[in-house]
Coordinates of C-alpha atoms in Angstrom, one line a residue:
M236 CA 29.1 -70.2 56.0
T237 CA 30.9 -72.6 53.6
I238 CA 30.1 -74.0 50.2
E239 CA 30.3 -77.8 50.1
P240 CA 30.1 -79.7 46.8
A241 CA 27.8 -82.7 46.4
R242 CA 29.3 -85.7 48.2
A243 CA 31.2 -88.4 46.4
G244 CA 28.8 -91.2 45.4
E245 CA 25.8 -89.0 45.8
P246 CA 23.3 -89.9 43.0
P247 CA 22.9 -87.2 40.4
R248 CA 19.9 -84.9 40.8
F249 CA 19.3 -84.7 37.1
I250 CA 20.7 -86.1 33.8
G251 CA 23.3 -83.8 32.4
P252 CA 26.3 -81.7 33.6
R253 CA 26.2 -80.5 37.1
D254 CA 25.4 -76.8 37.5
P255 CA 27.6 -74.5 39.7
G256 CA 24.6 -74.0 41.9
D257 CA 24.4 -77.7 42.8
A258 CA 26.3 -77.5 46.1
W259 CA 25.5 -77.4 49.8
V260 CA 25.6 -74.1 51.8
V261 CA 26.7 -75.0 55.3
S262 CA 26.1 -72.7 58.3
E263 CA 28.6 -72.1 61.1
T264 CA 26.6 -74.5 63.2
G265 CA 26.6 -77.3 60.6
E266 CA 23.1 -77.0 59.0
R267 CA 23.2 -77.9 55.3
Y268 CA 21.0 -76.2 52.7
W269 CA 21.0 -77.3 49.1
G270 CA 21.7 -74.7 46.5
R271 CA 24.7 -72.4 46.3
F272 CA 22.6 -69.6 44.9
G273 CA 19.5 -70.5 46.9
A274 CA 16.6 -72.8 46.0
A275 CA 13.0 -72.6 44.9
G276 CA 9.9 -74.8 44.6
L277 CA 6.5 -74.7 43.0
L278 CA 3.2 -75.1 44.9
A279 CA 0.8 -75.8 42.0
F280 CA -2.7 -75.4 43.3
D281 CA -5.9 -76.7 41.6
A282 CA -9.2 -75.9 43.2
E283 CA -10.5 -79.3 42.5
R284 CA -7.5 -81.6 43.0
G285 CA -5.5 -79.7 45.6
V286 CA -1.7 -79.4 45.7
L287 CA 0.8 -81.3 43.6
L288 CA 3.3 -83.0 45.9
Q289 CA 6.5 -84.9 45.3
H290 CA 7.4 -88.1 47.3
R291 CA 11.2 -87.6 47.7
V292 CA 13.5 -90.5 46.9
G293 CA 15.3 -92.1 49.9
W294 CA 18.8 -90.9 49.0
S295 CA 17.7 -87.2 48.8
H296 CA 17.8 -84.7 51.7
F297 CA 15.0 -85.8 54.1
G298 CA 14.3 -88.7 51.7
G299 CA 10.9 -90.4 52.1
T300 CA 9.0 -87.2 52.9
W301 CA 6.6 -85.3 50.8
A302 CA 7.3 -81.8 49.6
L303 CA 7.0 -79.5 46.6
P304 CA 9.0 -80.1 43.4
G305 CA 12.0 -77.8 43.5
G306 CA 15.7 -77.5 43.8
A307 CA 18.8 -75.4 43.5
L308 CA 18.8 -72.2 41.5
H309 CA 21.3 -71.6 38.7
E310 CA 23.6 -68.7 38.9
G311 CA 21.7 -65.5 38.0
E312 CA 18.4 -67.3 37.7
R313 CA 15.2 -65.7 39.0
A314 CA 13.5 -67.7 41.7
L315 CA 10.3 -67.7 39.8
D316 CA 12.0 -69.1 36.7
G317 CA 13.9 -71.7 38.8
A318 CA 10.8 -73.0 40.5
L319 CA 9.1 -73.5 37.2
R320 CA 12.1 -75.1 35.6
E321 CA 12.5 -77.5 38.6
A322 CA 8.8 -78.4 38.6
S323 CA 9.1 -79.2 34.9
E324 CA 12.2 -81.3 35.3
E325 CA 11.0 -83.2 38.4
A326 CA 7.2 -83.4 38.2
G327 CA 6.3 -82.9 34.5
V328 CA 4.7 -79.6 35.1
P329 CA 4.2 -77.8 31.7
L330 CA 5.5 -74.2 32.0
T331 CA 2.4 -72.7 30.5
A332 CA 0.0 -74.7 32.6
V333 CA 0.3 -72.6 35.7
R334 CA 0.0 -68.9 36.5
P335 CA 2.0 -67.6 39.5
R336 CA -0.1 -65.9 42.1
F337 CA 2.4 -65.1 44.9
T338 CA 5.8 -66.0 46.3
S339 CA 7.0 -66.6 49.9
V340 CA 10.6 -66.3 50.8
L341 CA 12.4 -68.0 53.7
D342 CA 15.5 -65.8 54.1
L343 CA 18.2 -67.2 56.4
E344 CA 20.8 -64.6 55.3
I345 CA 23.2 -67.3 54.2
W346 CA 20.6 -69.0 52.0
Q347 CA 17.1 -68.3 50.7
Y348 CA 14.2 -70.6 49.6
T349 CA 11.4 -69.2 47.5
T350 CA 8.1 -70.9 47.3
V351 CA 6.2 -69.9 44.2
I352 CA 2.4 -70.5 44.5
A353 CA 0.7 -70.8 41.2
D354 CA -2.8 -71.6 40.0
V355 CA -3.4 -74.3 37.4
V356 CA -4.8 -72.8 34.3
T357 CA -4.5 -75.8 32.0
H358 CA -5.2 -79.3 33.3
F359 CA -2.1 -81.6 33.6
A360 CA -1.5 -84.9 35.4
G361 CA 2.0 -84.5 36.8
A362 CA 4.5 -87.3 36.5
V363 CA 7.8 -88.6 37.9
T364 CA 10.3 -87.2 35.4
D365 CA 13.7 -87.5 37.1
P366 CA 15.4 -89.6 39.7
E367 CA 14.6 -87.4 42.7
S368 CA 11.0 -88.6 43.0
V369 CA 9.3 -91.9 43.6
A370 CA 5.9 -90.5 43.2
V371 CA 4.1 -87.3 42.2
E372 CA 0.5 -87.0 43.3
W373 CA -2.3 -84.4 43.7
T374 CA -3.3 -84.1 47.3
A375 CA -6.5 -82.5 48.6
E376 CA -5.7 -79.3 50.6
H377 CA -7.2 -80.8 53.8
A378 CA -5.1 -83.9 53.5
V379 CA -1.7 -82.4 53.0
D380 CA -1.0 -82.6 56.8
D381 CA -1.8 -86.3 56.7
R382 CA 1.4 -87.1 54.8
P383 CA 4.9 -87.1 56.3
L384 CA 6.1 -83.7 55.2
H385 CA 9.6 -82.4 54.6
P386 CA 10.3 -80.3 57.7
G387 CA 10.8 -77.1 55.7
F388 CA 7.6 -77.5 53.8
G389 CA 5.8 -78.7 56.9
A390 CA 6.8 -75.5 58.8
A391 CA 5.7 -73.3 55.8
W392 CA 2.4 -75.0 54.9
P393 CA 0.1 -73.4 57.6
R394 CA 1.2 -69.9 56.4
L395 CA 0.8 -70.8 52.7
Q396 CA -2.5 -72.5 53.2
E397 CA -4.0 -69.4 54.8
L398 CA -3.2 -67.5 51.6
L399 CA -4.3 -70.1 49.1
H400 CA -7.7 -68.6 48.6
V401 CA -6.6 -64.9 48.7
R402 CA -7.0 -63.5 45.2
P403 CA -6.0 -59.8 44.8
V404 CA -7.1 -57.6 42.0
I405 CA -6.0 -54.0 41.2
V406 CA -8.6 -51.9 39.4
V407 CA -7.2 -48.8 37.8
D408 CA -9.0 -45.6 36.9
A409 CA -7.0 -44.9 33.7
A410 CA -8.3 -41.4 33.1
N411 CA -7.4 -40.4 36.6
V412 CA -3.9 -41.8 36.5
V413 CA -3.2 -40.4 33.1
G414 CA -4.5 -37.0 34.2
S415 CA -2.3 -36.9 37.3
V416 CA 0.9 -36.3 35.3
P417 CA 1.2 -33.0 33.4
D418 CA 2.9 -34.6 30.4
G419 CA 0.7 -33.3 27.6
W420 CA -1.8 -36.1 27.8
W421 CA -4.6 -33.8 26.8
K422 CA -3.1 -33.5 23.3
D423 CA -3.2 -37.3 22.8
R424 CA -5.3 -39.0 25.4
A425 CA -5.4 -42.3 23.5
G426 CA -1.6 -42.3 23.2
A427 CA -1.1 -41.5 26.9
T428 CA -3.5 -44.3 27.9
S429 CA -1.7 -46.7 25.6
R430 CA 1.6 -45.8 27.3
L431 CA 0.1 -46.4 30.7
L432 CA -1.2 -49.8 29.6
E433 CA 2.2 -50.8 28.4
R434 CA 3.7 -49.9 31.8
V435 CA 0.9 -51.7 33.6
S436 CA 1.5 -54.8 31.5
R437 CA 5.2 -54.9 32.6
L438 CA 4.0 -54.5 36.2
S439 CA 1.7 -57.5 35.7
G440 CA 4.7 -59.6 34.8
D441 CA 7.0 -58.2 37.5
G442 CA 4.4 -58.4 40.3
V443 CA 3.8 -56.2 43.4
P444 CA 5.5 -56.4 46.8
A445 CA 3.1 -57.9 49.4
A446 CA 3.5 -54.9 51.6
A447 CA 2.1 -52.6 48.9
L448 CA -1.1 -54.7 48.9
G449 CA -1.2 -55.1 52.7
L450 CA -1.0 -58.9 52.3
G451 CA 1.2 -61.6 53.7
A452 CA 3.9 -63.6 51.9
T453 CA 6.6 -61.7 49.9
H454 CA 5.4 -60.8 46.4
W455 CA 2.1 -61.1 44.5
F456 CA 1.0 -61.2 40.9
P457 CA -2.5 -59.8 41.1
E458 CA -5.0 -59.6 38.2
I459 CA -5.0 -56.0 36.9
V460 CA -8.1 -54.4 35.4
V461 CA -7.9 -51.0 33.7
V462 CA -11.1 -49.1 33.2
E463 CA -10.9 -46.6 30.4
G464 CA -13.7 -44.4 29.1
A465 CA -13.0 -41.3 26.9
A466 CA -9.6 -42.3 25.7
G467 CA -10.8 -43.8 22.5
V468 CA -9.6 -47.0 21.0
V469 CA -6.5 -48.4 22.8
P470 CA -4.8 -51.7 22.1
E471 CA -5.0 -54.8 24.2
V472 CA -1.8 -55.6 26.2
D473 CA -0.6 -58.8 27.9
G474 CA -1.6 -59.4 31.5
V475 CA -4.2 -56.6 31.7
R476 CA -8.0 -56.9 31.3
I477 CA -9.4 -53.7 29.8
V478 CA -12.9 -52.6 30.7
R479 CA -14.1 -50.1 28.0
A480 CA -16.8 -47.9 29.5
S481 CA -19.7 -47.2 27.1
G482 CA -21.0 -44.5 29.4
S483 CA -19.7 -43.1 32.6
G484 CA -16.2 -44.3 33.4
D485 CA -16.8 -43.7 37.1
D486 CA -19.9 -45.9 37.0
A487 CA -18.0 -48.6 35.1
L488 CA -15.2 -48.7 37.7
A489 CA -17.5 -48.6 40.7
G490 CA -19.5 -51.5 39.1
E491 CA -16.4 -53.5 38.4
V492 CA -15.1 -53.1 42.0
A493 CA -18.5 -54.0 43.5
E494 CA -18.7 -57.2 41.3
L495 CA -15.2 -58.3 42.2
V496 CA -15.6 -57.8 45.9
E497 CA -18.9 -59.7 45.8
D498 CA -17.0 -62.5 44.0
G499 CA -14.6 -62.8 46.9
F500 CA -11.6 -60.9 45.5
V501 CA -9.3 -58.6 47.5
V502 CA -9.7 -55.4 45.5
T503 CA -7.4 -52.4 45.4
A504 CA -8.9 -49.6 43.5
V505 CA -6.6 -46.9 42.1
T506 CA -8.1 -43.4 41.8
S507 CA -7.6 -40.0 43.3
D508 CA -11.1 -38.9 42.6
R509 CA -12.9 -38.2 45.9
G510 CA -16.3 -39.3 44.8
L511 CA -15.2 -42.5 43.2
R512 CA -12.9 -43.2 46.1
A513 CA -15.9 -43.2 48.5
R514 CA -17.9 -45.4 46.2
A515 CA -15.1 -48.0 46.0
E516 CA -14.6 -48.0 49.7
D517 CA -18.3 -48.4 50.3
A518 CA -18.2 -51.5 48.0
G519 CA -15.4 -53.0 50.2
A520 CA -12.2 -52.1 48.3
T521 CA -9.0 -50.6 49.5
V522 CA -8.3 -47.4 47.6
R523 CA -5.0 -46.0 46.7
G524 CA -4.2 -42.7 44.9
S525 CA -2.6 -42.5 41.4
G526 CA 0.8 -41.8 43.0
W527 CA 0.7 -45.3 44.6
L528 CA 0.5 -46.9 41.2
L529 CA 3.0 -44.6 39.5
E530 CA 5.5 -45.4 42.2
L531 CA 5.1 -49.1 41.5
L532 CA 5.4 -48.5 37.8
G533 CA 8.8 -46.8 38.4

Protein backbone atom coordinates (compact mmCIF):
# COMPACT_ATOMS: atom_id res chain seq x y z
CA MET A 1 0.00 0.00 0.00
CA THR A 2 0.98 3.65 -0.25
CA ILE A 3 -0.04 6.75 1.71
CA GLU A 4 -1.23 9.58 -0.49
CA PRO A 5 -1.92 13.06 0.94
CA ALA A 6 -5.10 14.92 0.13
CA ARG A 7 -5.01 16.19 -3.44
CA ALA A 8 -4.20 19.79 -4.29
CA GLY A 9 -7.35 21.86 -4.43
CA GLU A 10 -9.38 19.30 -2.53
CA PRO A 11 -11.68 21.25 -0.16
CA PRO A 12 -10.80 20.96 3.53
CA ARG A 13 -12.76 18.40 5.51
CA PHE A 14 -12.86 20.60 8.58
CA ILE A 15 -11.81 24.04 9.69
CA GLY A 16 -8.39 23.99 11.28
CA PRO A 17 -4.97 22.41 10.71
CA ARG A 18 -4.86 19.13 8.84
CA ASP A 19 -4.24 16.06 11.01
CA PRO A 20 -1.54 13.50 9.99
CA GLY A 21 -4.35 10.96 9.62
CA ASP A 22 -5.95 12.95 6.83
CA ALA A 23 -4.49 11.04 3.92
CA TRP A 24 -5.48 8.31 1.47
CA VAL A 25 -4.37 4.72 1.91
CA VAL A 26 -3.96 3.29 -1.59
CA SER A 27 -3.93 -0.45 -2.20
CA GLU A 28 -1.66 -2.18 -4.71
CA THR A 29 -4.61 -2.40 -7.10
CA GLY A 30 -5.44 1.30 -6.79
CA GLU A 31 -8.39 1.39 -4.37
CA ARG A 32 -8.27 4.48 -2.14
CA TYR A 33 -9.42 4.56 1.49
CA TRP A 34 -9.58 7.75 3.53
CA GLY A 35 -7.62 7.76 6.79
CA ARG A 36 -3.97 6.92 7.26
CA PHE A 37 -4.78 5.37 10.67
CA GLY A 38 -8.13 3.97 9.63
CA ALA A 39 -11.55 5.56 9.90
CA ALA A 40 -14.71 5.29 11.98
CA GLY A 41 -18.34 6.33 11.81
CA LEU A 42 -21.31 6.54 14.14
CA LEU A 43 -24.67 4.85 13.62
CA ALA A 44 -26.89 6.71 16.07
CA PHE A 45 -30.10 4.72 16.53
CA ASP A 46 -33.34 6.07 17.94
CA ALA A 47 -36.19 3.58 18.31
CA GLU A 48 -38.73 6.22 17.22
CA ARG A 49 -36.82 8.22 14.57
CA GLY A 50 -34.48 5.59 13.13
CA VAL A 51 -30.90 6.20 11.98
CA LEU A 52 -29.10 9.53 11.66
CA LEU A 53 -27.75 9.78 8.10
CA GLN A 54 -25.47 12.29 6.44
CA HIS A 55 -25.96 13.41 2.82
CA ARG A 56 -22.39 13.69 1.56
CA VAL A 57 -21.33 16.83 -0.28
CA GLY A 58 -20.57 16.38 -3.98
CA TRP A 59 -16.80 16.88 -3.78
CA SER A 60 -16.35 14.16 -1.11
CA HIS A 61 -15.58 10.50 -1.80
CA PHE A 62 -18.79 9.04 -3.31
CA GLY A 63 -20.34 12.48 -3.02
CA GLY A 64 -24.12 12.67 -3.29
CA THR A 65 -24.68 9.43 -1.41
CA TRP A 66 -26.05 8.95 2.11
CA ALA A 67 -23.92 7.42 4.85
CA LEU A 68 -23.00 7.69 8.50
CA PRO A 69 -21.14 10.70 9.89
CA GLY A 70 -17.52 9.67 10.27
CA GLY A 71 -14.01 10.09 9.00
CA ALA A 72 -10.30 9.56 9.49
CA LEU A 73 -8.93 8.64 12.89
CA HIS A 74 -6.20 10.66 14.50
CA GLU A 75 -2.92 8.97 15.32
CA GLY A 76 -3.35 6.89 18.49
CA GLU A 77 -7.08 7.62 18.69
CA ARG A 78 -9.47 4.82 19.65
CA ALA A 79 -12.07 4.08 16.99
CA LEU A 80 -14.86 4.63 19.52
CA ASP A 81 -13.54 8.08 20.38
CA GLY A 82 -12.95 8.93 16.71
CA ALA A 83 -16.48 7.98 15.68
CA LEU A 84 -17.98 10.16 18.41
CA ARG A 85 -15.67 13.07 17.58
CA GLU A 86 -16.45 12.89 13.87
CA ALA A 87 -20.20 12.66 14.51
CA SER A 88 -19.97 15.73 16.72
CA GLU A 89 -17.93 17.66 14.15
CA GLU A 90 -20.02 16.68 11.12
CA ALA A 91 -23.57 16.15 12.37
CA GLY A 92 -23.92 18.00 15.66
CA VAL A 93 -24.18 14.85 17.78
CA PRO A 94 -23.63 15.70 21.49
CA LEU A 95 -21.06 13.31 22.92
CA THR A 96 -23.23 12.53 25.96
CA ALA A 97 -26.42 11.98 23.94
CA VAL A 98 -25.58 8.46 22.78
CA ARG A 99 -24.52 5.22 24.49
CA PRO A 100 -22.38 2.81 22.45
CA ARG A 101 -23.93 -0.65 22.13
CA PHE A 102 -21.60 -2.47 19.73
CA THR A 103 -18.92 -2.02 17.10
CA SER A 104 -18.39 -3.69 13.76
CA VAL A 105 -14.97 -3.60 12.09
CA LEU A 106 -14.23 -3.93 8.37
CA ASP A 107 -10.60 -5.08 8.31
CA LEU A 108 -8.87 -4.92 4.93
CA GLU A 109 -5.43 -5.48 6.49
CA ILE A 110 -4.07 -2.27 4.98
CA TRP A 111 -6.99 -0.24 6.39
CA GLN A 112 -9.84 -0.59 8.89
CA TYR A 113 -13.23 1.04 9.21
CA THR A 114 -15.07 0.79 12.52
CA THR A 115 -18.80 1.39 12.75
CA VAL A 116 -19.92 2.34 16.25
CA ILE A 117 -23.61 1.59 16.84
CA ALA A 118 -24.99 3.70 19.67
CA ASP A 119 -28.41 4.22 21.23
CA VAL A 120 -29.76 7.72 21.65
CA VAL A 121 -30.22 8.37 25.36
CA THR A 122 -30.86 12.14 25.16
CA HIS A 123 -32.96 13.61 22.35
CA PHE A 124 -31.08 15.77 19.84
CA ALA A 125 -31.92 16.97 16.33
CA GLY A 126 -28.63 16.60 14.47
CA ALA A 127 -27.38 19.35 12.15
CA VAL A 128 -24.97 20.17 9.34
CA THR A 129 -21.94 21.39 11.25
CA ASP A 130 -19.09 21.20 8.72
CA PRO A 131 -18.55 21.41 4.92
CA GLU A 132 -18.74 17.65 4.35
CA SER A 133 -22.54 17.45 4.59
CA VAL A 134 -25.37 19.01 2.63
CA ALA A 135 -28.00 17.49 4.92
CA VAL A 136 -28.29 15.47 8.14
CA GLU A 137 -31.57 13.64 8.61
CA TRP A 138 -33.19 10.95 10.73
CA THR A 139 -34.31 8.07 8.53
CA ALA A 140 -36.73 5.32 9.57
CA GLU A 141 -35.02 1.94 9.74
CA HIS A 142 -37.22 0.49 6.97
CA ALA A 143 -36.49 3.46 4.68
CA VAL A 144 -32.68 3.44 4.83
CA ASP A 145 -32.45 1.25 1.72
CA ASP A 146 -34.61 3.74 -0.20
CA ARG A 147 -31.78 6.29 -0.25
CA PRO A 148 -28.74 6.14 -2.55
CA LEU A 149 -26.23 4.79 -0.04
CA HIS A 150 -22.46 5.06 0.06
CA PRO A 151 -21.26 1.66 -1.26
CA GLY A 152 -19.43 0.81 1.95
CA PHE A 153 -22.40 1.62 4.16
CA GLY A 154 -24.78 -0.06 1.73
CA ALA A 155 -22.80 -3.30 1.94
CA ALA A 156 -22.65 -3.17 5.75
CA TRP A 157 -26.25 -2.09 6.42
CA PRO A 158 -27.96 -5.53 6.18
CA ARG A 159 -25.59 -7.00 8.79
CA LEU A 160 -25.91 -3.98 11.06
CA GLN A 161 -29.69 -3.90 10.78
CA GLU A 162 -29.94 -7.52 11.92
CA LEU A 163 -28.22 -6.55 15.17
CA LEU A 164 -30.00 -3.25 15.83
CA HIS A 165 -32.52 -4.84 18.16
CA VAL A 166 -30.14 -7.25 19.92
CA ARG A 167 -29.60 -6.03 23.48
CA PRO A 168 -27.24 -8.13 25.60
CA VAL A 169 -27.15 -8.05 29.40
CA ILE A 170 -24.68 -9.75 31.73
CA VAL A 171 -26.14 -10.68 35.13
CA VAL A 172 -23.48 -11.48 37.73
CA ASP A 173 -23.86 -13.60 40.87
CA ALA A 174 -21.51 -11.48 43.00
CA ALA A 175 -21.26 -13.91 45.91
CA ASN A 176 -20.38 -16.80 43.64
CA VAL A 177 -17.73 -14.87 41.71
CA VAL A 178 -16.16 -13.42 44.85
CA GLY A 179 -16.16 -16.85 46.51
CA SER A 180 -14.45 -18.50 43.53
CA VAL A 181 -11.08 -16.91 44.36
CA PRO A 182 -9.35 -17.85 47.65
CA ASP A 183 -8.06 -14.35 48.40
CA GLY A 184 -9.40 -13.92 51.92
CA TRP A 185 -12.77 -12.59 50.87
CA TRP A 186 -14.44 -14.23 53.89
CA LYS A 187 -12.61 -11.78 56.19
CA ASP A 188 -14.04 -8.75 54.36
CA ARG A 189 -16.90 -9.75 52.12
CA ALA A 190 -18.10 -6.18 51.54
CA GLY A 191 -14.58 -5.10 50.56
CA ALA A 192 -14.15 -8.04 48.18
CA THR A 193 -17.52 -7.27 46.57
CA SER A 194 -16.57 -3.60 46.20
CA ARG A 195 -13.33 -4.56 44.47
CA LEU A 196 -15.26 -6.82 42.10
CA LEU A 197 -17.66 -3.98 41.29
CA GLU A 198 -14.76 -1.66 40.46
CA ARG A 199 -13.37 -4.22 38.01
CA VAL A 200 -16.80 -4.81 36.48
CA SER A 201 -17.21 -1.04 36.09
CA ARG A 202 -14.02 -0.91 34.03
CA LEU A 203 -15.31 -3.82 31.92
CA SER A 204 -18.50 -1.88 31.28
CA GLY A 205 -16.44 0.91 29.73
CA ASP A 206 -14.09 -1.37 27.81
CA GLY A 207 -16.79 -3.69 26.49
CA VAL A 208 -16.74 -7.40 25.69
CA PRO A 209 -15.56 -9.22 22.53
CA ALA A 210 -18.53 -10.37 20.48
CA ALA A 211 -17.25 -13.95 20.45
CA ALA A 212 -17.41 -14.10 24.26
CA LEU A 213 -21.15 -13.37 24.06
CA GLY A 214 -21.78 -15.58 21.04
CA LEU A 215 -22.97 -12.57 19.03
CA GLY A 216 -22.16 -11.07 15.65
CA ALA A 217 -20.20 -7.86 15.00
CA THR A 218 -16.87 -7.24 16.77
CA HIS A 219 -17.34 -5.79 20.25
CA TRP A 220 -20.31 -5.16 22.55
CA PHE A 221 -20.99 -2.85 25.47
CA PRO A 222 -23.69 -4.82 27.30
CA GLU A 223 -25.63 -3.63 30.29
CA ILE A 224 -24.14 -5.26 33.40
CA VAL A 225 -26.26 -6.17 36.42
CA VAL A 226 -24.63 -7.38 39.63
CA VAL A 227 -26.79 -9.17 42.19
CA GLU A 228 -25.40 -8.99 45.71
CA GLY A 229 -26.97 -10.40 48.81
CA ALA A 230 -25.04 -10.94 52.04
CA ALA A 231 -22.09 -8.64 51.30
CA GLY A 232 -23.56 -5.73 53.22
CA VAL A 233 -23.58 -2.16 51.96
CA VAL A 234 -21.41 -1.67 48.89
CA PRO A 235 -21.05 1.57 46.89
CA GLU A 236 -22.59 2.32 43.52
CA VAL A 237 -20.18 2.29 40.56
CA ASP A 238 -20.39 3.69 37.05
CA GLY A 239 -21.84 1.49 34.33
CA VAL A 240 -23.21 -1.20 36.65
CA ARG A 241 -26.74 -1.68 37.97
CA ILE A 242 -26.68 -3.27 41.43
CA VAL A 243 -29.56 -5.44 42.60
CA ARG A 244 -29.50 -5.70 46.38
CA ALA A 245 -31.26 -8.88 47.44
CA SER A 246 -33.40 -8.41 50.52
CA GLY A 247 -33.79 -12.18 50.87
CA SER A 248 -32.29 -15.04 48.92
CA GLY A 249 -29.61 -13.90 46.50
CA ASP A 250 -30.33 -16.90 44.29
CA ASP A 251 -34.00 -15.98 44.05
CA ALA A 252 -33.12 -12.38 43.26
CA LEU A 253 -30.78 -13.39 40.42
CA ALA A 254 -33.19 -15.95 38.98
CA GLY A 255 -35.98 -13.39 39.06
CA GLU A 256 -33.82 -10.73 37.41
CA VAL A 257 -32.81 -13.12 34.64
CA ALA A 258 -36.39 -14.22 33.98
CA GLU A 259 -37.61 -10.62 33.81
CA LEU A 260 -34.87 -9.55 31.40
CA VAL A 261 -35.43 -12.53 29.09
CA GLU A 262 -39.16 -11.80 29.07
CA ASP A 263 -38.39 -8.20 28.11
CA GLY A 264 -36.45 -9.40 25.06
CA PHE A 265 -32.86 -9.02 26.25
CA VAL A 266 -30.12 -11.52 25.38
CA VAL A 267 -29.01 -12.56 28.86
CA THR A 268 -25.73 -14.09 29.97
CA ALA A 269 -25.86 -15.15 33.62
CA VAL A 270 -22.57 -15.59 35.46
CA THR A 271 -22.59 -18.22 38.21
CA SER A 272 -20.96 -21.54 38.97
CA ASP A 273 -23.75 -22.64 41.29
CA ARG A 274 -25.39 -25.73 39.77
CA GLY A 275 -28.89 -25.07 41.03
CA LEU A 276 -28.87 -21.44 40.01
CA ARG A 277 -27.35 -22.34 36.66
CA ALA A 278 -30.30 -24.64 35.92
CA ARG A 279 -32.82 -21.97 36.94
CA ALA A 280 -31.18 -19.37 34.68
CA GLU A 281 -31.01 -21.75 31.73
CA ASP A 282 -34.67 -22.70 32.21
CA ALA A 283 -35.52 -18.99 32.04
CA GLY A 284 -33.76 -18.71 28.66
CA ALA A 285 -30.35 -17.31 29.59
CA THR A 286 -26.91 -18.47 28.53
CA VAL A 287 -24.90 -19.33 31.63
CA ARG A 288 -21.15 -18.90 32.10
CA GLY A 289 -19.03 -19.86 35.09
CA SER A 290 -17.20 -17.39 37.31
CA GLY A 291 -13.95 -18.10 35.47
CA TRP A 292 -15.45 -16.70 32.26
CA LEU A 293 -16.01 -13.32 33.89
CA LEU A 294 -12.67 -13.31 35.73
CA GLU A 295 -10.88 -13.91 32.44
CA LEU A 296 -12.67 -10.92 30.88
CA LEU A 297 -11.78 -8.80 33.88
CA GLY A 298 -8.11 -9.68 33.39
